[in-house]
XYZ file of C-alpha atoms in Angstrom:
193
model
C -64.098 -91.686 63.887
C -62.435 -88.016 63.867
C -64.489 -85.487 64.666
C -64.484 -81.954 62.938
C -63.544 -80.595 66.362
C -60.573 -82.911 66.305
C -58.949 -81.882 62.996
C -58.981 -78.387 64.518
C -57.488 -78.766 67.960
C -54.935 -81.509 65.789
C -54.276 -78.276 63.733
C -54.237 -75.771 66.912
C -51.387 -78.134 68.456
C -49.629 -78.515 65.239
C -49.234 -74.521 65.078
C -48.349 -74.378 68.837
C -45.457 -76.752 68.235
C -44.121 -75.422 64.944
C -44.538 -71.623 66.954
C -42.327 -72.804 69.962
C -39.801 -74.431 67.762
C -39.460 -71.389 65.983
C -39.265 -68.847 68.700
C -36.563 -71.761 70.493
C -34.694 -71.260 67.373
C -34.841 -67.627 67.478
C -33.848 -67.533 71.144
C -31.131 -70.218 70.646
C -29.565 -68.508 67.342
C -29.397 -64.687 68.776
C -28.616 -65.494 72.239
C -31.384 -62.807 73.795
C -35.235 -62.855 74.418
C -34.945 -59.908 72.297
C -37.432 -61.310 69.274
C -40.478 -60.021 67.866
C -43.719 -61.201 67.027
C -43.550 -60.585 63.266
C -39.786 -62.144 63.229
C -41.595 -65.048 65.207
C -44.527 -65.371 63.039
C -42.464 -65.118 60.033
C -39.730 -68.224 61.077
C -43.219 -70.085 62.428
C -45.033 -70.215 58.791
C -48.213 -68.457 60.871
C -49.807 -65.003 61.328
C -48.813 -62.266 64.092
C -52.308 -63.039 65.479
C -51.883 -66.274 65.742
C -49.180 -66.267 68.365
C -51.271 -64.097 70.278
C -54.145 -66.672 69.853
C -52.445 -69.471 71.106
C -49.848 -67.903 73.931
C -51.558 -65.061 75.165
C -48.647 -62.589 74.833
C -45.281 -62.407 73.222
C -43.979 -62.629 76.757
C -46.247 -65.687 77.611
C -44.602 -67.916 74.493
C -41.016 -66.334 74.785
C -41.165 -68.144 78.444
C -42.659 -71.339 77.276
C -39.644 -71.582 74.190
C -37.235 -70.399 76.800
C -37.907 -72.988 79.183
C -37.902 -75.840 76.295
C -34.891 -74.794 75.469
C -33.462 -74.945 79.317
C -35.232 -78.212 79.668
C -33.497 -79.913 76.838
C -30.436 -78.853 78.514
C -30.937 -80.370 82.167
C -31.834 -83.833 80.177
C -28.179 -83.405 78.508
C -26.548 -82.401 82.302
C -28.425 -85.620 83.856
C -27.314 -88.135 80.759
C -23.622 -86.722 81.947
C -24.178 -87.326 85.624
C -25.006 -90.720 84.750
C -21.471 -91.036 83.738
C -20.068 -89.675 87.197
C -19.775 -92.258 89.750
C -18.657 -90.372 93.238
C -20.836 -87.965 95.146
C -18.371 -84.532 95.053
C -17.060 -84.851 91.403
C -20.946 -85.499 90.530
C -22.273 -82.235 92.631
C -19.588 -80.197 90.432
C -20.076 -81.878 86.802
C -23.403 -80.110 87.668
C -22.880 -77.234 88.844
C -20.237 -76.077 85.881
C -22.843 -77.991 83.824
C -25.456 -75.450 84.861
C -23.577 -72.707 84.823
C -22.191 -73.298 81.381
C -25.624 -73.624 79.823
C -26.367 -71.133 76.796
C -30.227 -71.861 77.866
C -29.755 -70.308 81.319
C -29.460 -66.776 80.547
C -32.378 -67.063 78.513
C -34.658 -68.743 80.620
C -33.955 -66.234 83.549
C -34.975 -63.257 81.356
C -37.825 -64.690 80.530
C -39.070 -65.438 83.761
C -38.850 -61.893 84.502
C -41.335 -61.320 82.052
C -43.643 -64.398 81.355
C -46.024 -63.687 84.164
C -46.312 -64.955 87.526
C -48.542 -68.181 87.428
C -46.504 -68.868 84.045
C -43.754 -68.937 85.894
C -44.241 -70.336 89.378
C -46.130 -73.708 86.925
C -42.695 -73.766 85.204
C -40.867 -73.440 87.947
C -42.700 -76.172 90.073
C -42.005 -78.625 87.185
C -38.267 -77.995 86.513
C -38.068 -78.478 90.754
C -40.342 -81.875 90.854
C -38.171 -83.319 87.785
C -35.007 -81.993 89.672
C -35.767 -84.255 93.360
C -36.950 -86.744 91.158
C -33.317 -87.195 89.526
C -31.559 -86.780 92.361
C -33.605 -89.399 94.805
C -33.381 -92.087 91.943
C -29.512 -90.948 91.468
C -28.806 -91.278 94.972
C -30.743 -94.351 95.522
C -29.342 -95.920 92.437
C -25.980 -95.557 93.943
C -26.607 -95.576 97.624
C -25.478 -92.474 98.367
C -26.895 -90.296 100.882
C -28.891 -87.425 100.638
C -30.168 -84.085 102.559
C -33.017 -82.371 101.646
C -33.535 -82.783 98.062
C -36.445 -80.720 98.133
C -34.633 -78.030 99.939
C -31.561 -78.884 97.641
C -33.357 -78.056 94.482
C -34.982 -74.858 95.569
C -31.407 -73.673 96.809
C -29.121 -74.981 94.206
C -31.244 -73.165 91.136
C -31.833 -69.914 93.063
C -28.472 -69.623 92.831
C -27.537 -71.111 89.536
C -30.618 -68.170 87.959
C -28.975 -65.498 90.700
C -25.277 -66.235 89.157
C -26.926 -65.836 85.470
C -28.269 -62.732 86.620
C -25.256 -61.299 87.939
C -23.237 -61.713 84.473
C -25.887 -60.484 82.968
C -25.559 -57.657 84.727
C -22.012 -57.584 84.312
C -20.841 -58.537 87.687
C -19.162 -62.531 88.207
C -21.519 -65.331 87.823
C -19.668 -67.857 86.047
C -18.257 -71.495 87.718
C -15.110 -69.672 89.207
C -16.887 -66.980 90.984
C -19.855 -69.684 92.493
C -19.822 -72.639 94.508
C -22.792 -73.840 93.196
C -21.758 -77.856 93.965
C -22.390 -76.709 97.479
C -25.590 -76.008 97.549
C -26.220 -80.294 96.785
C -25.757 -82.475 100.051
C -25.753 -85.995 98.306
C -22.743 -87.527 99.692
C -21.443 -91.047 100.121
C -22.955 -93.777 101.986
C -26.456 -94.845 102.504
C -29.007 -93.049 101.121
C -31.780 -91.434 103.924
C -35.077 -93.576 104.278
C -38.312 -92.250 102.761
């Protein structure tokens, strides 16, 4: 039997979820984590104070829709990895991948803002689902691999520091980094556990 208490954190969910969608479709449809809380509340169905209820800070949420956003882009670069079947054409299909993703951009502004233990808890997921794809990738296939741990940590430090760059105007796109490099899955056996 429902309790009271569940109706309302059913509700409190509800309005989390319909708040993130909106501000992902805000952040998706102008391109910039330029959005406000009354635009926000207004796409959301909900009251300003709401999003500051439930997030914390405009920051706080922008982050969290940013990174749902980026998210349901690395599941689209992994379903076209599966599709790869050597090592070097694989390491580049994601690296122009990355690079090409209109999420990226967004999610590195936002990290510059969403707070610090925001952040480093995002962070730590996107680079624990990361080793996880490439261990069962290269052990799928039998191809060898480095240091996926170090791999991860290296290859999106440089995929957010080439974002950064053109969004500062300077290079950053596919042409300008070698961002397949930074991946040392190769051919042959993969490395025991």
């Amino acid at each position: 039997m429902a309790t009271e208490g569940d109706g309302t954190t059913a509700r409190g969910s509800a309005t989390r979820a319909r708040i993130i969608a909106a501000t992902a479709g805000l952040l998706a449809a102008g391109g910039s984590t330029d959005v406000t809380v009354s635009g926000i509340a207004r796409a959301a169905g909900v009251y300003p104070n709401q999003i500051t209820h439930h997030f914390g800070s405009k920051d706080r949420l922008v982050l969290d829709a940013a990174f749902t956003l980026f998210l349901r882009d690395t599941s689209r670069m992994q379903a076209a990895g599966r599709r790869v079947g050597s090592p070097g054409p694989f390491r580049t299909l994601l690296a122009r991948t990355t690079l090409a993703m209109p999420s990226l951009p967004l999610v590195v502004a936002a990290l510059g803002v969403g707070g610090r233990e925001r952040s480093a808890h995002l962070l730590g997921l996107l680079f624990r689902q990361s080793e996880r794809y490439l261990a069962r990738v290269a052990a799928d296939r039998g191809w060898a691999s480095g240091s996926l741990h170090r791999d991860v940590r290296t290859f999106w430090s440089a995929a957010f520091g080439a974002a950064l760059l053109r969004a500062a105007g300077g290079t950053g796109g596919p042409e300008d980094v070698d961002l397949a490099a930074t991946l040392s899955i190769s051919a042959g056996p993969a490395d025991a556990p």
